[in-house]
Coordinates of C-alpha atoms and ligand atoms in Angstrom, one line a residue:
Chain J
M15 CA 138.6 88.8 145.6
S16 CA 135.7 90.9 144.7
D17 CA 132.4 89.7 144.0
V18 CA 131.2 92.5 141.8
G19 CA 130.6 91.5 138.3
T20 CA 131.8 92.8 134.9
T21 CA 131.3 96.8 134.6
R22 CA 132.0 98.2 131.1
Q23 CA 132.4 101.3 130.7
L24 CA 129.6 102.7 127.8
A25 CA 130.2 105.3 124.9
L26 CA 129.9 108.7 125.9
G27 CA 128.3 111.2 123.9
T28 CA 125.1 110.8 121.5
G29 CA 126.4 108.9 119.0
R30 CA 128.6 105.7 117.6
R31 CA 131.6 105.7 119.7
H32 CA 133.8 106.6 116.6
R33 CA 131.2 108.0 114.4
R34 CA 133.2 111.1 114.6
I35 CA 136.4 110.6 114.2
L36 CA 136.6 109.6 110.4
P37 CA 134.3 108.8 107.8
R38 CA 133.3 105.3 107.2
W39 CA 134.3 105.1 104.0
V40 CA 138.3 107.0 104.8
R41 CA 137.7 103.8 107.6
R42 CA 137.3 101.3 104.7
L43 CA 139.7 102.7 102.1
A44 CA 143.0 102.2 104.8
G45 CA 143.4 98.6 103.7
P46 CA 144.1 99.2 100.4
L47 CA 146.4 102.4 101.0
L48 CA 147.7 99.9 103.9
L49 CA 148.9 97.1 100.5
I50 CA 149.7 100.0 98.5
A51 CA 152.6 100.9 100.9
V52 CA 153.2 97.2 101.9
W53 CA 154.3 97.2 98.0
L54 CA 156.2 100.2 98.3
M55 CA 158.4 98.7 101.1
L56 CA 159.1 95.6 99.5
T57 CA 159.7 97.0 96.6
A58 CA 162.2 99.4 96.8
T59 CA 164.0 97.8 99.4
G60 CA 164.7 95.0 97.1
L61 CA 163.2 92.2 99.0
V62 CA 161.4 91.2 96.4
S63 CA 163.3 92.1 92.9
S64 CA 162.0 94.4 90.9
R65 CA 161.6 91.0 87.9
T66 CA 160.2 89.5 90.0
F67 CA 157.2 92.2 90.3
P68 CA 157.9 95.9 88.7
T69 CA 157.7 98.7 91.8
V70 CA 155.2 101.2 92.2
P71 CA 156.7 104.0 90.4
D72 CA 157.5 101.6 87.4
V73 CA 153.5 100.5 87.0
W74 CA 153.1 104.1 87.7
R75 CA 155.0 105.0 84.0
A76 CA 152.8 102.4 82.6
G77 CA 149.8 102.9 83.2
S78 CA 151.1 107.2 82.4
A79 CA 152.7 105.9 79.1
L80 CA 150.1 103.3 77.9
V81 CA 147.5 107.2 78.6
S82 CA 149.3 109.7 77.0
Q83 CA 149.9 106.8 73.8
G84 CA 145.9 106.3 73.8
V85 CA 145.2 103.4 74.4
F86 CA 144.1 102.9 77.7
L87 CA 140.8 105.3 77.4
P88 CA 139.2 103.6 74.6
A89 CA 140.4 100.3 76.0
L90 CA 138.4 101.4 78.3
G91 CA 135.7 102.1 77.3
V92 CA 135.3 99.6 75.0
S93 CA 135.5 97.2 77.8
A94 CA 133.5 99.4 79.7
R95 CA 130.3 98.6 76.6
R96 CA 131.0 95.2 77.6
V97 CA 130.1 94.9 81.0
A98 CA 126.9 97.1 81.1
I99 CA 125.7 95.7 78.2
G100 CA 126.3 92.7 79.7
L101 CA 125.3 93.1 82.9
A102 CA 122.6 95.0 81.5
I103 CA 121.0 92.1 80.2
G104 CA 122.5 89.2 83.1
L105 CA 120.4 91.3 85.6
G106 CA 117.0 92.3 83.7
S107 CA 116.6 89.2 82.8
G108 CA 117.8 87.2 86.1
L109 CA 114.6 89.7 87.4
V110 CA 112.7 88.7 85.3
I111 CA 113.1 85.1 85.4
A112 CA 113.2 85.4 89.3
V113 CA 109.9 87.6 89.9
V114 CA 107.3 85.8 87.2
A115 CA 109.1 82.3 89.2
G116 CA 108.9 83.8 92.3
M117 CA 104.8 85.6 91.7
W118 CA 102.9 83.3 89.4
G119 CA 103.4 79.5 91.7
R120 CA 103.1 76.9 88.8
A121 CA 106.2 78.8 87.7
E122 CA 108.4 78.4 90.4
D123 CA 109.3 74.1 89.8
V124 CA 109.3 74.3 86.3
V125 CA 112.4 77.5 86.2
D126 CA 113.8 77.7 90.1
S127 CA 114.9 73.9 89.0
G128 CA 116.3 75.2 85.3
M129 CA 117.5 77.5 86.8
Q130 CA 119.6 74.9 89.9
V131 CA 120.6 73.4 86.2
F132 CA 121.6 76.0 85.6
K133 CA 124.1 77.4 88.0
A134 CA 125.6 73.6 88.4
I135 CA 126.9 74.3 85.1
P136 CA 130.6 76.2 85.8
T137 CA 129.2 79.6 83.4
F138 CA 133.7 80.1 81.4
A139 CA 132.9 76.1 80.8
L140 CA 130.8 77.7 78.0
V141 CA 133.0 80.2 76.3
P142 CA 134.4 77.4 73.4
L143 CA 129.8 77.1 73.1
L144 CA 129.5 80.3 73.0
I145 CA 132.8 80.9 70.6
V146 CA 131.0 78.0 67.7
W147 CA 127.7 79.5 67.8
L148 CA 128.7 82.9 68.0
G149 CA 132.2 83.3 66.8
I150 CA 134.3 85.4 68.2
Y151 CA 133.5 89.3 68.5
E152 CA 131.5 90.5 70.3
S153 CA 128.3 88.3 71.1
P154 CA 130.7 85.9 72.9
K155 CA 132.0 88.4 75.5
I156 CA 128.6 90.1 76.4
T157 CA 126.9 86.4 76.2
L158 CA 129.4 85.5 78.9
I159 CA 128.9 87.8 81.2
A160 CA 125.4 87.7 80.8
L161 CA 125.6 84.8 81.2
A162 CA 127.7 84.8 84.5
T163 CA 125.8 87.7 85.9
A164 CA 121.6 86.3 85.7
W165 CA 121.8 83.3 87.5
P166 CA 123.0 85.4 90.9
V167 CA 120.0 88.4 90.9
Y168 CA 117.6 85.5 89.6
F169 CA 118.2 83.2 93.3
N170 CA 119.7 86.0 95.8
T171 CA 115.9 87.6 94.6
F172 CA 113.9 85.0 94.3
S173 CA 114.3 83.7 96.9
G174 CA 114.0 87.6 98.6
I175 CA 110.8 87.4 96.9
R176 CA 110.1 84.5 99.0
N177 CA 111.3 85.0 101.9
I178 CA 109.3 88.4 102.2
D179 CA 106.2 87.1 105.5
R180 CA 102.9 86.4 103.8
R181 CA 101.2 88.7 107.1
F182 CA 102.8 91.5 105.3
V183 CA 100.8 90.2 101.6
E184 CA 98.0 89.7 104.0
A185 CA 98.2 93.5 105.5
A186 CA 98.1 94.7 102.6
H187 CA 95.3 93.4 101.2
T188 CA 93.1 94.4 103.7
L189 CA 94.2 98.0 103.7
G190 CA 92.7 97.6 100.6
L191 CA 95.9 96.8 98.0
G192 CA 95.4 95.3 94.4
R193 CA 97.6 93.3 93.2
W194 CA 100.1 95.9 91.8
G195 CA 99.2 98.0 94.5
I196 CA 101.2 94.6 97.0
V197 CA 103.7 94.4 94.2
R198 CA 104.8 97.5 94.1
H199 CA 104.9 98.4 98.1
V200 CA 105.7 94.8 99.7
V201 CA 107.4 92.5 97.5
V202 CA 109.2 95.6 95.1
P203 CA 110.8 96.5 99.2
G204 CA 110.7 93.5 100.6
S205 CA 112.4 92.0 97.8
M206 CA 115.5 94.8 97.9
P207 CA 117.8 93.6 99.8
G208 CA 118.5 89.4 98.5
F209 CA 118.6 91.2 95.6
L210 CA 121.0 93.6 96.5
V211 CA 123.1 90.7 97.7
G212 CA 122.8 89.0 94.7
L213 CA 123.9 92.9 92.3
R214 CA 126.8 92.4 94.5
I215 CA 127.7 88.8 93.8
S216 CA 127.2 89.9 90.2
L217 CA 128.9 92.8 89.7
T218 CA 132.1 90.8 91.3
N219 CA 131.1 88.5 88.6
A220 CA 131.1 90.4 85.4
W221 CA 134.9 91.7 86.3
L222 CA 135.5 88.2 86.3
A223 CA 133.7 87.6 83.3
L224 CA 135.6 90.0 80.7
V225 CA 139.0 88.3 82.0
I226 CA 138.1 85.2 80.8
A227 CA 135.6 87.4 77.1
E228 CA 138.7 89.4 76.6
E229 CA 140.7 86.3 76.6
I230 CA 138.4 85.5 73.0
N231 CA 140.1 87.4 70.0
A232 CA 141.0 90.4 72.6
T233 CA 141.8 93.0 69.8
N234 CA 140.7 95.2 71.8
G235 CA 139.8 96.1 75.4
L236 CA 141.4 95.4 78.8
G237 CA 141.7 92.0 77.7
M238 CA 144.0 93.5 74.4
L239 CA 146.1 94.7 77.1
L240 CA 147.0 92.3 79.1
S241 CA 147.3 90.4 76.5
D242 CA 150.1 92.1 74.6
A243 CA 151.8 93.2 77.9
R244 CA 152.7 89.3 78.7
I245 CA 153.4 89.0 75.5
A246 CA 156.4 92.2 75.0
F247 CA 157.1 89.8 78.8
R248 CA 155.5 93.5 79.7
L249 CA 155.4 93.3 83.9
D250 CA 154.8 96.5 84.6
R251 CA 151.4 96.6 82.0
I252 CA 150.7 93.1 83.2
V253 CA 150.9 94.9 87.2
F254 CA 148.7 98.0 85.6
V255 CA 145.9 96.6 84.3
I256 CA 145.7 94.1 87.4
V257 CA 145.4 97.3 89.5
V258 CA 142.8 98.5 87.1
Y259 CA 140.7 95.5 87.4
A260 CA 140.7 96.0 90.9
A261 CA 140.1 99.2 91.2
L262 CA 137.0 98.4 89.0
G263 CA 135.5 95.1 90.7
M264 CA 136.0 97.7 94.0
L265 CA 134.3 100.7 92.4
S266 CA 131.5 98.4 91.6
Y267 CA 131.4 97.6 95.3
A268 CA 131.6 101.0 97.1
L269 CA 128.2 102.2 94.6
V270 CA 127.0 98.4 96.2
R271 CA 127.1 99.7 99.3
L272 CA 125.8 103.5 98.1
L273 CA 122.8 101.5 97.2
E274 CA 122.0 99.6 100.0
E275 CA 122.2 102.4 102.2
R276 CA 120.3 104.3 100.7
V277 CA 117.4 101.5 100.2
L278 CA 118.1 99.1 102.8
V279 CA 117.7 102.5 105.9
W280 CA 114.5 100.7 106.8
R281 CA 116.4 97.4 108.1
P282 CA 117.0 97.6 112.3
G283 CA 120.8 98.7 112.7
F284 CA 121.7 100.3 110.0
E285 CA 122.8 103.7 110.3
G286 CA 121.7 105.9 108.1
E287 CA 120.0 109.0 107.4
Q288 CA 117.6 109.8 110.1
Chain P
M2 CA 70.9 86.7 129.3
S3 CA 73.3 83.7 128.0
S4 CA 71.1 82.5 124.9
P5 CA 72.1 79.6 123.6
R6 CA 73.2 79.0 119.8
E7 CA 71.8 81.8 118.2
P8 CA 73.1 85.2 119.6
A9 CA 70.3 87.9 119.2
P10 CA 70.5 90.1 116.7
G11 CA 72.4 93.8 116.7
T12 CA 71.1 96.0 119.4
G13 CA 68.3 98.1 117.4
R14 CA 70.3 101.1 115.7
G15 CA 69.0 100.8 112.1
A16 CA 70.4 97.7 109.6
P17 CA 73.4 95.9 111.0
A18 CA 76.7 96.3 110.2
L19 CA 77.9 92.8 110.0
V20 CA 75.8 89.7 109.6
A21 CA 78.1 86.2 109.4
Q22 CA 75.5 83.0 108.9
G23 CA 76.8 79.4 108.6
I24 CA 80.7 79.5 108.3
C25 CA 82.4 76.6 108.6
R26 CA 85.9 75.7 108.0
S27 CA 88.3 73.4 108.8
F28 CA 91.7 72.4 108.7
G29 CA 92.6 68.6 107.1
G30 CA 89.4 67.2 108.5
R31 CA 89.5 69.5 111.5
E32 CA 86.1 71.3 111.9
V33 CA 87.5 74.6 113.8
L34 CA 84.0 76.9 113.0
R35 CA 80.9 74.9 112.7
A36 CA 78.0 76.8 111.2
L37 CA 78.7 79.9 112.7
N38 CA 76.1 82.8 113.0
L39 CA 76.7 86.5 114.1
T40 CA 74.9 89.8 113.3
I41 CA 76.8 92.5 114.6
G42 CA 74.3 96.3 114.5
R43 CA 76.1 99.6 113.6
G44 CA 78.1 101.3 115.2
E45 CA 78.2 98.2 118.3
F46 CA 81.1 97.1 120.0
V47 CA 81.1 93.0 120.2
A48 CA 83.9 91.3 122.1
I49 CA 85.1 87.5 121.6
L50 CA 86.2 85.6 125.0
G51 CA 87.8 82.2 123.7
R52 CA 90.7 79.5 125.2
S53 CA 92.5 79.9 122.8
G54 CA 92.9 77.9 118.9
C55 CA 89.1 77.5 119.1
G56 CA 89.1 79.6 116.1
K57 CA 88.5 83.2 117.3
S58 CA 91.2 84.7 114.7
T59 CA 89.9 81.8 111.9
L60 CA 86.2 84.1 112.1
L61 CA 88.5 87.5 111.7
R62 CA 90.2 86.2 108.2
I63 CA 87.2 84.8 107.0
L64 CA 85.7 88.2 108.0
A65 CA 88.9 90.5 106.7
D66 CA 87.9 88.3 103.4
L67 CA 91.9 86.6 103.9
D68 CA 90.8 83.1 103.8
P69 CA 89.0 82.5 100.3
E70 CA 88.6 78.6 101.6
A71 CA 85.7 79.0 103.4
V72 CA 82.0 78.5 103.7
G73 CA 79.5 80.4 104.7
K74 CA 77.8 84.1 103.8
V75 CA 79.7 86.5 105.2
E76 CA 78.0 90.6 104.4
V77 CA 80.0 93.1 106.1
P78 CA 80.1 97.4 104.7
A79 CA 82.3 98.0 102.2
R80 CA 85.4 100.2 104.5
V81 CA 86.7 97.5 106.6
A82 CA 89.8 98.2 108.5
V83 CA 91.6 95.5 110.5
A84 CA 94.5 95.7 113.1
F85 CA 96.3 92.4 113.7
Q86 CA 97.6 91.0 117.3
D87 CA 101.1 91.0 116.0
A88 CA 100.5 94.7 113.6
R89 CA 102.2 94.0 110.8
L90 CA 104.3 97.3 110.4
L91 CA 105.6 96.7 107.1
P92 CA 109.4 97.9 107.9
W93 CA 110.5 99.4 104.9
K94 CA 107.1 102.2 105.0
R95 CA 107.5 104.9 107.6
V96 CA 105.0 106.0 110.3
A97 CA 103.3 108.1 108.3
A98 CA 103.7 106.5 105.3
N99 CA 102.7 102.8 107.5
V100 CA 99.1 104.7 108.4
G101 CA 98.4 106.5 105.2
L102 CA 99.2 102.7 102.9
G103 CA 96.2 102.4 100.6
V104 CA 93.9 105.6 101.3
R105 CA 92.5 106.9 98.4
D106 CA 91.9 110.9 99.1
P107 CA 93.5 113.7 97.5
D108 CA 94.5 115.2 101.0
V109 CA 95.9 111.0 103.5
E110 CA 98.8 113.4 104.9
A111 CA 95.9 115.7 107.0
R112 CA 94.2 112.7 107.4
V113 CA 97.1 110.8 108.5
A114 CA 98.1 113.5 111.0
R115 CA 95.0 113.3 112.3
A116 CA 94.7 109.9 113.1
L117 CA 98.4 110.0 114.4
A118 CA 97.5 113.4 116.7
D119 CA 94.0 111.0 117.8
V120 CA 96.6 108.3 119.1
G121 CA 99.8 110.3 120.1
M122 CA 102.2 109.8 117.9
T123 CA 102.7 112.5 116.3
D124 CA 106.9 113.4 117.0
R125 CA 107.2 109.4 115.1
H126 CA 105.5 109.9 112.4
R127 CA 108.7 109.7 110.3
A128 CA 110.3 107.2 113.0
W129 CA 110.4 103.8 110.8
P130 CA 108.7 100.7 112.8
S131 CA 111.7 98.7 113.9
T132 CA 113.0 101.1 116.4
L133 CA 109.2 101.6 117.5
S134 CA 108.8 100.2 121.9
G135 CA 105.0 97.6 122.1
G136 CA 103.0 99.7 123.2
E137 CA 103.8 102.5 119.9
T138 CA 103.4 100.1 117.4
A139 CA 100.7 99.2 118.4
R140 CA 98.5 102.5 119.0
V141 CA 99.9 103.0 115.5
A142 CA 98.2 99.7 113.7
L143 CA 94.8 101.1 115.3
A144 CA 95.9 105.1 113.3
R145 CA 96.5 103.2 110.3
A146 CA 92.9 100.7 111.8
L147 CA 90.9 104.3 112.4
V148 CA 92.2 106.3 109.3
R149 CA 90.4 104.3 106.2
E150 CA 87.3 105.4 108.6
P151 CA 86.0 102.1 109.5
E152 CA 82.5 101.3 109.1
L153 CA 83.7 97.9 110.4
L154 CA 86.0 97.4 112.7
L155 CA 88.3 94.2 113.9
L156 CA 89.9 93.9 116.2
D157 CA 92.4 90.5 116.9
E158 CA 93.7 90.6 120.4
P159 CA 94.9 94.6 119.5
F160 CA 96.6 94.8 122.6
G161 CA 97.6 91.1 123.2
S162 CA 101.7 92.0 123.0
L163 CA 101.5 94.9 126.1
D164 CA 102.2 95.2 129.1
A165 CA 99.3 95.2 131.8
L166 CA 100.2 99.3 131.9
T167 CA 101.0 100.1 129.1
R168 CA 97.3 98.3 127.6
L169 CA 94.9 100.3 130.4
R170 CA 96.0 102.5 128.9
M171 CA 95.2 101.5 125.2
Q172 CA 91.9 100.1 126.6
E173 CA 90.8 104.2 127.7
L174 CA 92.7 105.6 124.0
L175 CA 90.7 102.7 122.1
A176 CA 87.1 103.3 124.0
T177 CA 88.2 107.1 124.2
L178 CA 88.2 107.0 119.4
C179 CA 85.3 104.6 119.5
A180 CA 82.6 107.0 121.2
R181 CA 83.9 109.6 118.8
Y182 CA 84.2 107.8 115.5
R183 CA 81.4 105.3 116.0
P184 CA 82.3 102.1 114.0
T185 CA 81.0 98.6 114.3
V186 CA 84.0 96.8 115.9
L187 CA 84.3 93.5 116.3
M188 CA 87.7 91.8 118.9
V189 CA 88.7 89.3 120.0
T190 CA 90.6 89.1 123.3
H191 CA 91.6 87.2 125.5
D192 CA 90.8 89.5 128.6
V193 CA 87.8 89.6 130.3
D194 CA 87.9 93.2 132.2
E195 CA 88.9 94.5 129.0
A196 CA 86.1 92.7 126.8
L197 CA 84.2 93.6 129.6
L198 CA 85.8 97.2 130.0
L199 CA 84.4 97.9 126.1
A200 CA 82.4 96.0 124.4
D201 CA 78.3 97.1 124.4
R202 CA 78.4 92.6 124.4
V203 CA 80.7 89.9 124.5
V204 CA 80.0 86.3 123.1
V205 CA 81.9 83.0 124.1
M206 CA 83.1 80.6 121.4
V207 CA 82.7 77.0 122.1
D208 CA 83.3 74.4 119.8
G209 CA 83.6 76.0 117.2
V210 CA 79.8 78.6 117.4
L211 CA 79.4 81.1 119.2
E212 CA 78.0 79.5 122.3
H213 CA 77.3 82.5 125.6
E214 CA 77.1 86.2 125.1
V215 CA 76.0 88.9 127.7
T216 CA 74.6 92.6 126.5
M217 CA 76.8 95.0 128.7
G218 CA 73.2 96.9 129.0
A219 CA 73.9 100.8 130.9
A220 CA 77.4 102.1 130.6
A221 CA 77.4 102.8 134.3
S222 CA 77.9 99.0 134.8
R223 CA 81.3 99.1 132.2
T224 CA 83.7 100.6 135.5
R225 CA 85.7 97.9 137.9
S226 CA 83.5 99.3 140.3
G227 CA 79.9 99.0 138.8
D228 CA 78.0 96.2 140.8
R229 CA 77.9 94.0 138.2
F230 CA 81.1 94.2 136.6
G231 CA 82.0 90.9 139.5
V232 CA 78.8 89.4 138.6
L233 CA 79.6 89.2 134.5
R234 CA 82.9 88.8 135.4
E235 CA 82.7 85.5 137.6
Q236 CA 79.6 84.4 134.5
L237 CA 81.8 85.1 131.8
L238 CA 85.0 83.4 133.2
G239 CA 82.0 80.7 134.3
M240 CA 81.6 80.0 130.6
L241 CA 85.0 80.0 129.2
G242 CA 85.9 76.9 131.8
V243 CA 87.4 78.6 134.3
H244 CA 86.0 77.9 139.1
G245 CA 86.6 78.7 141.8
H246 CA 87.4 82.7 141.5
Ligands
ATP14 N1 96.6 77.6 108.7 C1 95.8 76.4 109.5 N2 96.5 75.8 109.0 C2 96.4 74.2 109.8 N3 95.4 74.5 110.9 C3 95.2 76.2 111.3 C4 95.7 77.3 110.8 N4 94.8 78.0 111.0 C5 94.9 77.6 112.2 N5 94.6 76.7 112.4 C6 94.2 76.0 113.3 O1 92.5 76.3 113.9 C7 92.2 76.3 115.0 C8 91.4 78.3 115.4 O2 93.3 78.9 115.1 P1 92.9 80.0 116.3 O3 93.8 80.9 115.3 O4 92.1 80.8 114.7 O5 92.4 79.8 117.3 P2 92.6 81.4 118.5 O6 90.6 81.2 118.8 O7 93.2 83.0 117.4 O8 93.7 81.3 119.7 P3 94.4 82.3 120.4 O9 93.3 82.5 121.1 O10 95.3 81.5 120.8 O11 94.6 83.1 119.5 C9 93.5 75.5 115.7 O12 93.8 75.5 116.4 C10 94.8 76.4 114.8 O13 96.1 75.3 115.6
MG15 MG1 94.3 84.2 117.8

């Protein structure tokens, strides 16, 4: 009827529409809260029997008990330490290998194809081998976490370095920067987006690897809590530990997001501090 | 005015600022530059015209020490600055940091501020390059080259991607800044008018050598309304193989 095209109402004011109403992190928190609400409703109404899945108060009580008995925090500490050490080794070696392969042309083919093979092996299939080689205490656990976190950082940093526009390297050269200056002002910031993608995957993998690693001889750590709860058939404790894993995973995800917002402000379309 | 093969050396301002002799470069057996010679006097502004793909950028890259595979002899001053057609501002550095990058001087900030003021970009010094317009980007690239107080300034179609109006503004700006700082300039351009307006001498690249050259002489000829402007324009277009204007 009307031959006028579409008319769009543009956001009024200066900022984006949602900005003033709620900060982003509050909005992001709504998802998990919604899940808890669903859980609360399903169990409180008896739609799901508490023998199948514990209620929210049950889990809360189980958690408080574990904390007050002085069991939970030491276990968390042991597990966090494993993740921290494994992650440090994994991230460090992934980064170093990526820089060597990315910066030193002759190393690229050998290193990269080697890492491709490595990627093709499911890391967790190495568990029996690690036990045979390294025993059942800390070293196989930390090694497994390191292995699971090294390759995401490697691949993403390597492709980050590879994808740096050669024209920026040339520009830096004409500005009088030497090799080290080019690494510092072009290669490092230029490969940062790739590295951060890798870091995010590595953090996810770290918690995953922790669960698998702590099934080896579970005498301490969150893995012990989990296997003890399973043996005692304590659903409330099992779910409590699962909730803890979820919280840790989300916390590390939030940390990477924070880091990205700090480091990648320069990217087009990135809304950060001005 | 059109001297074959061997362009005359600089306009007599003492020792030349740039000497290139017997520059050869081929890509996979295809010769692009064939024993090209070029001498530029100190403070002289030379423009290079030539058909697309004839090797102008290749020459500039060689002079900027970006091409390790070229053959020939190049003498350039210690301080050479380059402004590329695509600006090449590092996207992860703010405007001021881009301009100051690689400047070795305890007072970098003051120099950067002066360079940005020269190109009228003072109030954008904290902007990210991705937020600049095309003209602003070109101005920052020019500031980044000039802040180094270059003895030789290499410009590869610095305003090639700009609209006609912005281009005119930038040409005026470049002329002003060159009059102020008197660097030696070698500029590649597609634009005959731009070459005539800015350069002391215009050389035309044909088949991998600098085949023709036109010296501008008195500054009076450097306005569009000047008598010689039209004549020189016709002449250069003829050398570029464009007829019937
Ligand atoms: N790295 C390269 N590998 C292969 N061929 C190249 C390379 N660089 C340039 N060439 C070729 O050399 C020739 C000259 O290129 P150049 O970029 O110097 O042209 P130009 O005169 O600057 O052209 P334009 O005016 O379009 O920018 C072109 O035919 C181009 O295809
Ligand atoms: Mg070119």
